Coordinates of C-alpha atoms in Angstrom, one line a residue:
M7 CA -24.2 -50.6 -28.3
P8 CA -21.1 -48.2 -28.4
D9 CA -20.8 -45.9 -25.7
R10 CA -20.4 -42.7 -27.8
F11 CA -22.0 -41.3 -31.3
R12 CA -21.2 -38.5 -33.6
V13 CA -24.3 -37.0 -35.0
E14 CA -25.1 -34.0 -37.1
V15 CA -28.0 -31.8 -36.0
E16 CA -29.1 -29.1 -38.8
G17 CA -25.4 -29.0 -39.5
R18 CA -24.0 -29.2 -36.2
Q19 CA -21.6 -31.8 -35.1
L20 CA -22.5 -33.5 -31.6
E21 CA -21.2 -36.3 -29.7
I22 CA -23.8 -38.1 -27.6
S23 CA -23.1 -40.9 -25.2
N24 CA -24.7 -43.5 -22.9
L25 CA -27.8 -43.8 -24.7
D26 CA -28.7 -47.0 -22.7
K27 CA -28.7 -45.4 -19.2
V28 CA -31.8 -45.2 -17.6
L29 CA -32.8 -42.0 -16.1
Y30 CA -36.3 -43.0 -15.2
P31 CA -35.9 -46.3 -13.5
Q32 CA -39.4 -47.2 -12.5
V33 CA -40.5 -47.3 -16.2
G34 CA -37.2 -48.0 -17.7
F35 CA -37.0 -44.7 -19.9
T36 CA -33.6 -44.2 -21.2
K37 CA -31.4 -41.3 -22.2
A38 CA -31.9 -42.5 -25.8
E39 CA -35.5 -41.5 -25.2
V40 CA -34.9 -38.4 -23.6
I41 CA -32.9 -37.3 -26.3
D42 CA -35.7 -38.6 -28.8
Y43 CA -38.1 -36.6 -27.2
Y44 CA -36.7 -33.4 -26.9
T45 CA -35.3 -33.9 -30.9
R46 CA -38.8 -34.6 -31.8
V47 CA -40.5 -31.7 -29.8
G48 CA -37.7 -29.4 -30.4
P49 CA -39.4 -27.3 -33.4
T50 CA -42.0 -26.7 -31.1
L51 CA -40.1 -26.0 -27.8
L52 CA -37.8 -23.5 -29.3
P53 CA -39.9 -20.7 -29.7
H54 CA -40.7 -20.9 -25.9
L55 CA -37.0 -21.0 -24.9
A56 CA -35.7 -18.5 -27.7
G57 CA -33.8 -15.4 -26.4
R58 CA -34.5 -16.5 -22.7
P59 CA -31.7 -17.5 -20.4
L60 CA -31.8 -20.8 -19.6
T61 CA -31.8 -22.5 -15.9
R62 CA -31.5 -26.4 -16.2
T63 CA -32.0 -29.2 -13.9
R64 CA -29.6 -32.1 -14.6
Y65 CA -29.9 -35.5 -13.5
P66 CA -26.9 -37.2 -14.8
N67 CA -27.5 -40.5 -12.9
G68 CA -31.3 -40.5 -13.4
V69 CA -34.2 -39.1 -11.3
D70 CA -33.3 -41.2 -8.3
G71 CA -29.8 -40.1 -8.2
N72 CA -28.3 -36.5 -7.4
S73 CA -29.4 -33.6 -9.4
F74 CA -28.2 -30.0 -9.4
F75 CA -29.6 -26.7 -11.0
E76 CA -27.4 -25.0 -13.6
K77 CA -27.3 -21.7 -14.8
N78 CA -24.0 -20.8 -16.3
A79 CA -22.6 -22.5 -19.2
P80 CA -20.9 -25.6 -18.4
A81 CA -17.0 -26.3 -19.3
G82 CA -16.9 -27.6 -22.7
T83 CA -19.9 -25.9 -24.2
P84 CA -19.5 -25.8 -27.9
D85 CA -18.5 -22.3 -29.2
W86 CA -21.4 -22.2 -31.5
I87 CA -23.8 -22.0 -28.4
R88 CA -24.9 -18.5 -27.6
T89 CA -24.4 -17.2 -24.3
V90 CA -25.2 -14.0 -22.5
R91 CA -23.5 -12.6 -19.5
L92 CA -26.1 -11.5 -16.8
P93 CA -26.1 -10.9 -13.0
V94 CA -26.8 -14.0 -11.1
P95 CA -30.4 -14.0 -9.8
G96 CA -31.1 -13.3 -6.3
S97 CA -27.3 -12.4 -5.2
S98 CA -26.3 -9.5 -3.2
R99 CA -26.4 -5.8 -4.4
N100 CA -23.0 -6.4 -6.2
R101 CA -23.9 -9.3 -8.3
E102 CA -21.5 -11.7 -10.0
K103 CA -22.2 -12.1 -13.4
I104 CA -22.4 -15.6 -15.3
D105 CA -22.8 -16.7 -18.6
F106 CA -26.3 -18.2 -19.3
I107 CA -27.0 -20.2 -22.3
L108 CA -29.8 -19.2 -24.9
V109 CA -31.4 -21.7 -26.7
D110 CA -31.6 -20.6 -30.5
E111 CA -31.5 -24.0 -32.4
L112 CA -32.3 -27.5 -32.5
A113 CA -28.8 -28.6 -31.7
T114 CA -28.6 -26.8 -28.5
V115 CA -31.6 -28.6 -27.4
V116 CA -30.2 -32.2 -28.3
W117 CA -26.9 -31.2 -26.6
L118 CA -28.8 -30.4 -23.5
A119 CA -30.6 -33.4 -23.6
N120 CA -27.4 -35.3 -23.6
L121 CA -26.0 -33.8 -20.4
A122 CA -29.4 -34.8 -19.2
A123 CA -30.7 -31.5 -18.4
L124 CA -34.2 -33.2 -18.1
E125 CA -36.0 -29.9 -16.6
L126 CA -35.5 -26.6 -18.3
H127 CA -36.5 -23.2 -16.7
T128 CA -37.0 -20.0 -18.0
P129 CA -37.9 -16.4 -16.7
Q130 CA -40.8 -14.5 -18.3
W131 CA -38.5 -12.0 -20.1
R132 CA -35.9 -12.2 -22.9
V133 CA -32.6 -10.6 -24.2
N134 CA -32.4 -8.9 -27.3
D135 CA -29.7 -9.5 -30.0
E136 CA -27.1 -7.4 -28.2
G137 CA -27.7 -9.0 -24.9
S138 CA -29.6 -6.6 -23.2
T139 CA -32.8 -7.5 -21.1
L140 CA -36.2 -6.7 -22.3
N141 CA -39.7 -6.2 -20.4
P142 CA -41.3 -9.4 -19.6
D143 CA -43.5 -10.5 -22.8
Q144 CA -45.6 -12.9 -20.4
L145 CA -47.4 -13.0 -17.4
V146 CA -47.3 -16.3 -15.4
V147 CA -49.6 -17.4 -12.5
D148 CA -48.3 -20.6 -10.8
L149 CA -50.9 -22.8 -9.3
D150 CA -49.6 -24.6 -6.3
P151 CA -52.0 -27.2 -4.6
G152 CA -51.6 -27.9 -0.8
P153 CA -52.6 -31.6 -0.3
P154 CA -55.0 -32.8 -0.3
A155 CA -55.9 -30.5 -3.2
G156 CA -54.3 -31.4 -6.3
L157 CA -54.8 -31.0 -9.9
P158 CA -58.7 -31.0 -10.0
E159 CA -58.6 -27.7 -7.7
C160 CA -55.9 -26.1 -9.8
Y161 CA -58.6 -26.8 -12.6
E162 CA -61.4 -25.2 -10.8
V163 CA -58.8 -22.1 -9.8
A164 CA -57.6 -21.7 -13.2
L165 CA -61.1 -21.1 -14.6
L166 CA -61.8 -18.6 -11.8
L167 CA -58.4 -17.1 -13.0
R168 CA -59.3 -16.8 -16.7
D169 CA -62.6 -15.1 -15.9
R170 CA -60.9 -12.5 -13.7
L171 CA -58.3 -11.6 -16.1
A172 CA -60.6 -11.6 -18.9
A173 CA -62.4 -8.5 -17.0
D174 CA -58.9 -6.7 -17.9
G175 CA -58.7 -8.0 -21.3
L176 CA -56.2 -10.5 -20.9
S177 CA -56.5 -14.2 -22.0
G178 CA -53.9 -16.8 -21.8
C179 CA -53.4 -20.8 -22.0
P180 CA -53.4 -23.3 -19.1
K181 CA -50.4 -25.9 -18.7
T182 CA -49.8 -28.3 -16.4
S183 CA -46.4 -28.0 -14.4
G184 CA -45.8 -31.7 -15.0
K185 CA -45.9 -32.6 -11.4
K186 CA -49.0 -31.8 -8.9
G187 CA -50.0 -28.0 -10.1
M188 CA -50.3 -26.0 -13.1
Q189 CA -49.9 -22.5 -14.6
L190 CA -51.5 -19.8 -16.7
V191 CA -49.4 -18.0 -19.4
V192 CA -50.8 -14.7 -20.6
P193 CA -48.8 -13.3 -23.5
L194 CA -47.9 -9.7 -23.3
P195 CA -46.5 -6.8 -25.5
G196 CA -43.9 -6.1 -23.1
D197 CA -45.0 -2.6 -21.9
E198 CA -44.7 -3.2 -18.4
T199 CA -42.1 -4.3 -16.0
A200 CA -41.4 -7.4 -13.9
D201 CA -42.3 -5.1 -10.7
E202 CA -45.6 -3.9 -12.4
L203 CA -46.6 -7.5 -13.5
S204 CA -46.0 -8.8 -9.9
A205 CA -47.9 -6.2 -8.3
Y206 CA -50.9 -6.9 -10.6
A207 CA -50.7 -10.6 -10.2
K208 CA -50.4 -10.2 -6.3
A209 CA -53.7 -8.2 -6.6
V210 CA -55.5 -10.8 -8.7
A211 CA -54.5 -13.3 -6.4
D212 CA -55.7 -11.4 -2.9
E213 CA -58.6 -10.6 -4.8
L214 CA -59.7 -14.2 -5.6
S215 CA -58.5 -15.5 -2.1
R216 CA -60.9 -13.0 -0.4
A217 CA -63.7 -14.2 -2.8
H218 CA -63.0 -17.9 -2.5
P219 CA -61.3 -18.4 0.9
S220 CA -61.9 -21.8 1.3
L221 CA -60.4 -22.8 -2.2
V222 CA -57.6 -20.0 -2.8
V223 CA -54.9 -18.5 -0.7
S224 CA -52.3 -15.8 -1.9
K225 CA -49.8 -15.8 0.8
M226 CA -46.8 -17.9 1.1
A227 CA -47.3 -19.3 4.3
K228 CA -47.3 -23.4 4.2
Q229 CA -49.7 -23.4 7.2
L230 CA -52.4 -21.5 5.4
R231 CA -52.1 -23.8 2.4
P232 CA -53.4 -27.4 3.1
G233 CA -56.6 -28.3 1.0
K234 CA -56.3 -25.0 -1.0
V235 CA -54.6 -23.8 -4.1
F236 CA -51.9 -21.1 -3.7
I237 CA -51.6 -18.5 -6.5
D238 CA -48.0 -18.0 -6.6
W239 CA -48.1 -14.4 -8.5
S240 CA -44.4 -14.3 -7.3
Q241 CA -43.5 -16.4 -10.7
N242 CA -43.2 -12.7 -12.3
N243 CA -40.3 -11.4 -10.4
A244 CA -37.4 -10.9 -12.8
F245 CA -35.2 -13.3 -10.8
K246 CA -37.5 -16.3 -11.0
T247 CA -38.0 -19.0 -13.4
T248 CA -40.9 -21.1 -14.5
V249 CA -40.7 -24.7 -16.0
A250 CA -41.0 -24.2 -20.2
P251 CA -43.7 -25.4 -22.1
Y252 CA -42.9 -28.8 -23.2
S253 CA -40.1 -29.6 -20.8
L254 CA -39.8 -33.1 -19.2
R255 CA -40.2 -33.2 -15.4
A256 CA -38.2 -35.4 -13.1
G257 CA -40.3 -37.6 -11.2
A258 CA -41.1 -41.7 -10.9
L259 CA -42.6 -41.1 -14.4
P260 CA -41.5 -39.0 -17.3
T261 CA -44.1 -36.5 -17.5
V262 CA -44.3 -33.2 -19.5
S263 CA -45.4 -29.6 -18.7
A264 CA -48.1 -29.6 -21.2
P265 CA -50.4 -27.0 -22.8
L266 CA -54.0 -27.6 -22.5
T267 CA -57.2 -26.2 -24.0
W268 CA -60.0 -24.5 -21.9
D269 CA -62.1 -27.4 -22.6
E270 CA -59.8 -29.8 -20.9
V271 CA -59.8 -27.6 -18.0
E272 CA -63.4 -27.6 -17.6
A273 CA -63.3 -31.2 -18.1
G274 CA -61.0 -31.6 -15.2
E275 CA -59.9 -35.1 -16.2
L276 CA -56.4 -35.0 -17.5
T277 CA -53.7 -35.8 -14.8
A278 CA -49.9 -35.2 -15.0
A279 CA -49.5 -38.9 -15.5
D280 CA -51.5 -38.9 -18.8
L281 CA -49.1 -36.2 -20.2
T282 CA -46.2 -38.4 -21.4
P283 CA -43.5 -37.6 -23.7
S284 CA -45.3 -40.0 -26.3
A285 CA -48.7 -38.3 -25.6
V286 CA -47.5 -34.9 -25.7
L287 CA -46.1 -35.5 -29.2
T288 CA -49.2 -36.9 -30.1
R289 CA -51.0 -33.9 -28.9
V290 CA -48.5 -31.4 -30.7
A291 CA -49.0 -33.5 -34.2
E292 CA -53.0 -33.2 -33.9
L293 CA -53.5 -29.8 -31.9
G294 CA -50.2 -27.9 -33.0
D295 CA -48.9 -25.6 -30.2
L296 CA -51.6 -24.3 -27.9
L297 CA -49.7 -21.4 -26.7
T298 CA -49.5 -20.0 -30.0
R299 CA -53.1 -20.0 -30.7

């Protein structure tokens, strides 16, 4: 097989390479399969990436090799890929600005997959056409289980969160993180700031931790978390990102951060290992995008 190919994606010319490189050694999942997955899920993935400055985790030598986070547009970024110059999250008061990639079309998704950008992470806010940041358009509550707790306990807490948010007129969609935990994604009109949403999420987390102290913890201290589910309200901080829906995750198996139905959460039977790329593509074909229902 040749090392490099020229392909056309919706009118864009791309070069893809090293398609037979194994990126998930335990199951022999190759770069070609990564590109195929992202190409096929791309139309469903794109609305969740559009306008959101993208952070990637790249695994050029596979999930068992060295990886690195990448926020800036790397050298060689095609000139047709849209970028936006923004402060670097978490830096000092005089923050350096860098050029973040914006994923507005399928060709960008394929280009990223070819760079072995397995994991895609986004903030809860977008930028407008002029590159100015907008208020968050979603609230994300991350559920992080402390061993021996796992996804079953996360399901239980997700149901508690669903009912608590419903009391405030909010509803959202659950999704797995693709690893041990999950998130609840609540769409919003964009009327509140990141600080206001973080404060609200913290108040809800504190309330549930008081009501269910044997199951829920709202403080970040790791010594408090064994056997409980940490409700990470801080994901709504303007400088934080969350794994995007339909993103692959790096682990022994190729798994996906996949939206679920509430019936599936109530049944509590799905595991992260069940949500492989092929399984998620089948779910999308049968169920559509659960996050946009």
